[in-house]
Short mmCIF file of C-alpha atoms in Angstrom, two decimals:
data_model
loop_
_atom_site.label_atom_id
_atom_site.label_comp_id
_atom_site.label_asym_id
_atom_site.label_seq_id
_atom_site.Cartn_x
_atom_site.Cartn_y
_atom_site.Cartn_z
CA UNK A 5 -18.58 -6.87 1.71
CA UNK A 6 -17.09 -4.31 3.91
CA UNK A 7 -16.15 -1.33 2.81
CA UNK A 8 -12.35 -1.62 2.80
CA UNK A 9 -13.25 -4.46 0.43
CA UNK A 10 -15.00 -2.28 -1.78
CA UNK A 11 -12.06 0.12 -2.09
CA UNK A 12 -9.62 -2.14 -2.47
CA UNK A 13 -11.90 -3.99 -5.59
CA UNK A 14 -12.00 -0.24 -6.89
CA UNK A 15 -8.27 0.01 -6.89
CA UNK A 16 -7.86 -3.15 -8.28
CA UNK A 17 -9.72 -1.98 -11.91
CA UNK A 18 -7.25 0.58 -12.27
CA UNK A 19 -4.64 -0.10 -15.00
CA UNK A 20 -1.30 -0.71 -14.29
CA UNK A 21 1.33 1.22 -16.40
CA UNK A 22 4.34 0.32 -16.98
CA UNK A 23 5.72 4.29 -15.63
CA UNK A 24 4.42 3.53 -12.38
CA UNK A 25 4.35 -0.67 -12.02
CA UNK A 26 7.56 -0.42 -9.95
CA UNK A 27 6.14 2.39 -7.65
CA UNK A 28 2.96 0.32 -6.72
CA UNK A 29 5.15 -2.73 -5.98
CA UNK A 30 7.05 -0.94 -4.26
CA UNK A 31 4.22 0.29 -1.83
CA UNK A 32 2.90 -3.58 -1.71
CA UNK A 33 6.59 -4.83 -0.74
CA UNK A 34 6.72 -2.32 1.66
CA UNK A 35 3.81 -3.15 3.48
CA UNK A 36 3.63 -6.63 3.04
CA UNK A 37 3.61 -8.80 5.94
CA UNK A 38 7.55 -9.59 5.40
CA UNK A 39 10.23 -8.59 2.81
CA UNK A 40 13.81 -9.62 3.84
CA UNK A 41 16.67 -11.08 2.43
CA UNK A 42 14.97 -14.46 3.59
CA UNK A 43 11.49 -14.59 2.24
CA UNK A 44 8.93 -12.16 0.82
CA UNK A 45 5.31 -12.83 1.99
CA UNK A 46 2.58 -10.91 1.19
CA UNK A 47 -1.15 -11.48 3.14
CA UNK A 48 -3.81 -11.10 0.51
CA UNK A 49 -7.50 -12.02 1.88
CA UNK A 50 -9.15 -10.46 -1.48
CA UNK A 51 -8.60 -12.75 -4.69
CA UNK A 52 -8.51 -9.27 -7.44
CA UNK A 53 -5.82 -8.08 -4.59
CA UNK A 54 -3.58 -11.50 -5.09
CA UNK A 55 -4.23 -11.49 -8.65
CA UNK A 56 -2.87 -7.88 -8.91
CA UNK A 57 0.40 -8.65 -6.94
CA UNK A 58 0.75 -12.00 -9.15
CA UNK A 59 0.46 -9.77 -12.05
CA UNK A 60 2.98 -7.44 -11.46
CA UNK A 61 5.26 -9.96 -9.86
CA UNK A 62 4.84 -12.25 -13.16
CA UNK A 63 4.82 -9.71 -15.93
CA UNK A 64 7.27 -7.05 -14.84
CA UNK A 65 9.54 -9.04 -12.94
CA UNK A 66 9.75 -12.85 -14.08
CA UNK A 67 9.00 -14.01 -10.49
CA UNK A 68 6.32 -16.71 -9.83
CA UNK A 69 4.84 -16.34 -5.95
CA UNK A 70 3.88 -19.53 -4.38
CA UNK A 71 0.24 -19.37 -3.17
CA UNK A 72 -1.12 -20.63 -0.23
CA UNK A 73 -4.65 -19.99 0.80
CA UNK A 74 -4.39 -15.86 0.90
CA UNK A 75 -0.61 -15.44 1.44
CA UNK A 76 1.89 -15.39 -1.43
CA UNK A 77 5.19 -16.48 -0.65
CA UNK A 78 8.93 -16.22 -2.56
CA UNK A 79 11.60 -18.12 -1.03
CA UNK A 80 14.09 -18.22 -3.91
CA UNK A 81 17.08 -15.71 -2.75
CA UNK A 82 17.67 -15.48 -6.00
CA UNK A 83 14.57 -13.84 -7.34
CA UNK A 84 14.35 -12.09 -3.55
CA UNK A 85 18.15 -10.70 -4.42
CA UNK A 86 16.84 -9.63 -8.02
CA UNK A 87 13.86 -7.09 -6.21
CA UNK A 88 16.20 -5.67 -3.91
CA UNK A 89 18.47 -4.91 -6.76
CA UNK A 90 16.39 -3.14 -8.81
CA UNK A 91 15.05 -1.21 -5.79
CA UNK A 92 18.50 -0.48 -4.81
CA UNK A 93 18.53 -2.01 -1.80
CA UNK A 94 21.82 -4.02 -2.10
CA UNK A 95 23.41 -2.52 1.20
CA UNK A 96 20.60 -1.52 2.96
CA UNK A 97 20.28 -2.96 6.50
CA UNK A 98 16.53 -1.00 7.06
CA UNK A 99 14.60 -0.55 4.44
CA UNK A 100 14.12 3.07 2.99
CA UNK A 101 11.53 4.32 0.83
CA UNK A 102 13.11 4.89 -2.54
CA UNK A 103 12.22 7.98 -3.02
CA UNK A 104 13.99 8.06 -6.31
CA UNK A 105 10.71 6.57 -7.64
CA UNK A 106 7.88 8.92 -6.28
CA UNK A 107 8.94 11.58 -7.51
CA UNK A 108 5.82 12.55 -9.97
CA UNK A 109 2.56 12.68 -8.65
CA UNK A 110 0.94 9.22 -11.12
CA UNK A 111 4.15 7.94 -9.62
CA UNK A 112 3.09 8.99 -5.98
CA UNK A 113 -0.10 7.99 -5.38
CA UNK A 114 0.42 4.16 -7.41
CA UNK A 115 2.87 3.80 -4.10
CA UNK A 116 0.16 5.00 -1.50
CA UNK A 117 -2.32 2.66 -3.93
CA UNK A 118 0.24 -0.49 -3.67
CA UNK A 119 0.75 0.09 0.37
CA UNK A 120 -3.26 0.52 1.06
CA UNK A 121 -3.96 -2.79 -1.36
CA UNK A 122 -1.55 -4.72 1.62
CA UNK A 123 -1.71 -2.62 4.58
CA UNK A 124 -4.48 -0.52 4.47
CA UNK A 125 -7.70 -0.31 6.14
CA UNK A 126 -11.13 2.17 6.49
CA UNK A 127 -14.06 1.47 8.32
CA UNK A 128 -17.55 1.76 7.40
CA UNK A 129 -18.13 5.73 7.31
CA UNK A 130 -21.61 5.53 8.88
CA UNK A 131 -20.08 4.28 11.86
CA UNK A 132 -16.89 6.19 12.11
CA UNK A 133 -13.81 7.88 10.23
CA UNK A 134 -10.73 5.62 10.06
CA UNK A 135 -8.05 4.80 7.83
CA UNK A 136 -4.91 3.61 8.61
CA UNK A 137 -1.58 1.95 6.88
CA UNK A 138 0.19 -0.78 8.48
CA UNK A 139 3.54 -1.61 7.90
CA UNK A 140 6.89 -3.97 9.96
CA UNK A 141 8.83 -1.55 8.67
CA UNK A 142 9.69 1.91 11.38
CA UNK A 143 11.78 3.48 8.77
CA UNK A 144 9.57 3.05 5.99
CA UNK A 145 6.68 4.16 8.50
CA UNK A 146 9.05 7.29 9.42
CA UNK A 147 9.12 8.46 5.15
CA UNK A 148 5.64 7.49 4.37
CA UNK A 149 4.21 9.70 6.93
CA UNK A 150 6.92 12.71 5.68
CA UNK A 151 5.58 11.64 2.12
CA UNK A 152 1.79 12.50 2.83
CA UNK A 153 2.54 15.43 4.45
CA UNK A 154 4.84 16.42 0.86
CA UNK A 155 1.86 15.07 -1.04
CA UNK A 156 -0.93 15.99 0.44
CA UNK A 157 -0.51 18.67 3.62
CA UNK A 158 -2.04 15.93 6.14
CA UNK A 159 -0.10 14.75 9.53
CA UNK A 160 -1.28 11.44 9.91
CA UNK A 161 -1.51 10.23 13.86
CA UNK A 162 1.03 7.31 14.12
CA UNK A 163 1.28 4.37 16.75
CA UNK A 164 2.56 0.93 17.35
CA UNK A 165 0.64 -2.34 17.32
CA UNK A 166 1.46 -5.70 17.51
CA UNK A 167 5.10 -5.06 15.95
CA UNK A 168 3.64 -2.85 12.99
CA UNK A 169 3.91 0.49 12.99
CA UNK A 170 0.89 2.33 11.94
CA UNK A 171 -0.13 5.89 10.13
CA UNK A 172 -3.88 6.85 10.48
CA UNK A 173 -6.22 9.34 9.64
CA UNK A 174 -9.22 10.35 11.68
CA UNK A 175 -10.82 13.55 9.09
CA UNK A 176 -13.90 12.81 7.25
CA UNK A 177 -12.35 15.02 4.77
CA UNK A 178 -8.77 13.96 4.51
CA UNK A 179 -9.98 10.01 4.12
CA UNK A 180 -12.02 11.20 1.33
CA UNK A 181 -8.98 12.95 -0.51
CA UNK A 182 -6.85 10.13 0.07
CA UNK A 183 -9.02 7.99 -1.28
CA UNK A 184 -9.51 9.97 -4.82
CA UNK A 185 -5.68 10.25 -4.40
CA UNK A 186 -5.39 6.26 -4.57
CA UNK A 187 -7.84 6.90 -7.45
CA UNK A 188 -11.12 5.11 -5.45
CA UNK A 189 -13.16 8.32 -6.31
CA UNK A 190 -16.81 6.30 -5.70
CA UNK A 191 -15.61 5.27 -2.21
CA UNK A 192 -14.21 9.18 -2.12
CA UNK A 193 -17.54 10.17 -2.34
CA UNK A 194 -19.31 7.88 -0.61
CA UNK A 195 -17.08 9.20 2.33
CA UNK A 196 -18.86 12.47 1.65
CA UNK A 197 -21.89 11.53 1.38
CA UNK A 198 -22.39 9.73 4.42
CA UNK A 199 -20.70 12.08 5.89
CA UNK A 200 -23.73 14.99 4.11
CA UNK A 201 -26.53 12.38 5.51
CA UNK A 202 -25.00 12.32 9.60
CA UNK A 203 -25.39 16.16 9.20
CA UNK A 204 -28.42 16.65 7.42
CA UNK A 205 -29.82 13.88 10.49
#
């Protein structure tokens, strides 16, 4: 596995609370593949990662994905109407992040945990520091990267690729606190550790 998978299977065995459920969807929706008023898809290559979204998407808001190999697709306007409802997006042209929900910390960090579950990416620290968000969205790029600097006094680098727009880190140090952020404290540390082992070499 690499090690993005391992975070991402860490993140998946945290709970998910019904104070912060709408948060973390909120991150996933955000950086999902596409969220309009004509479809929501949502690229999943991890099974606990689709099973997470399903989850949420069942249990907290009556909606039933259709799954097709590792993308989960809603097509009913209806149920795509009812999400941008109770984000408050009923007149929004761009997408904002509602910030309206991230306003506590638990709150905070379940959004940064939904958006790195979908669009989020580190390589293998023994080879290099990098982690990155990628999102379709420019305005929700635009708040996310004003968010971590709120949250947690980083300026991520940002760039455009392929029509996503993307937020990256390049510090050993600020990975690792991201990553206990998120609440992946074992891939945290394993950030410092390999990062202890180049030095020590």
């Amino acid at each position: 596995m690499s090690f993005t998978t391992d975070i991402k299977s860490e993140l998946c065995h945290l709970p998910v609370t019904d104070d912060t459920v709408l948060a973390e969807m909120l991150g996933m929706l955000l950086f999902a593949g596409q969220f309009s008023r004509d479809s929501l898809r949502i690229q999943c290559e991890m099974p606990a990662v689709r099973r997470r979204v399903q989850t949420l998407l069942n249990q907290y808001f009556d909606i039933w994905p259709e799954e097709n190999d590792t993308i989960l697709q809603v097509w009913d306007r209806q149920d795509i109407e009812r999400i941008f409802e109770i984000y408050g997006y009923e007149r929004e042209s761009t997408l904002p992040l509602n910030r309206a929900l991230v306003e506590d910390e638990p709150s905070r960090a379940a959004f940064f945990r939904g958006a790195f579950l979908i669009g989020g990416y580190v390589s293998t620290p023994e080879k290099g520091y990098h982690l990155e968000l990628t999102t379709v969205h420019q305005r929700v790029a635009r708040e996310a990267y004003t968010l971590i600097q709120d949250v947690l006094n980083f300026y991520p680098k940002s760039a455009s690729r392929g029509g996503g727009q993307v937020l990256y880190l390049k510090q050993s140090d600020q990975i690792s606190d991201f990553l206990a952020y998120l609440g992946a404290s074992v891939a945290a540390m394993g950030i410092i550790e390999a990062k202890l082992e180049k030095e020590l070499n």
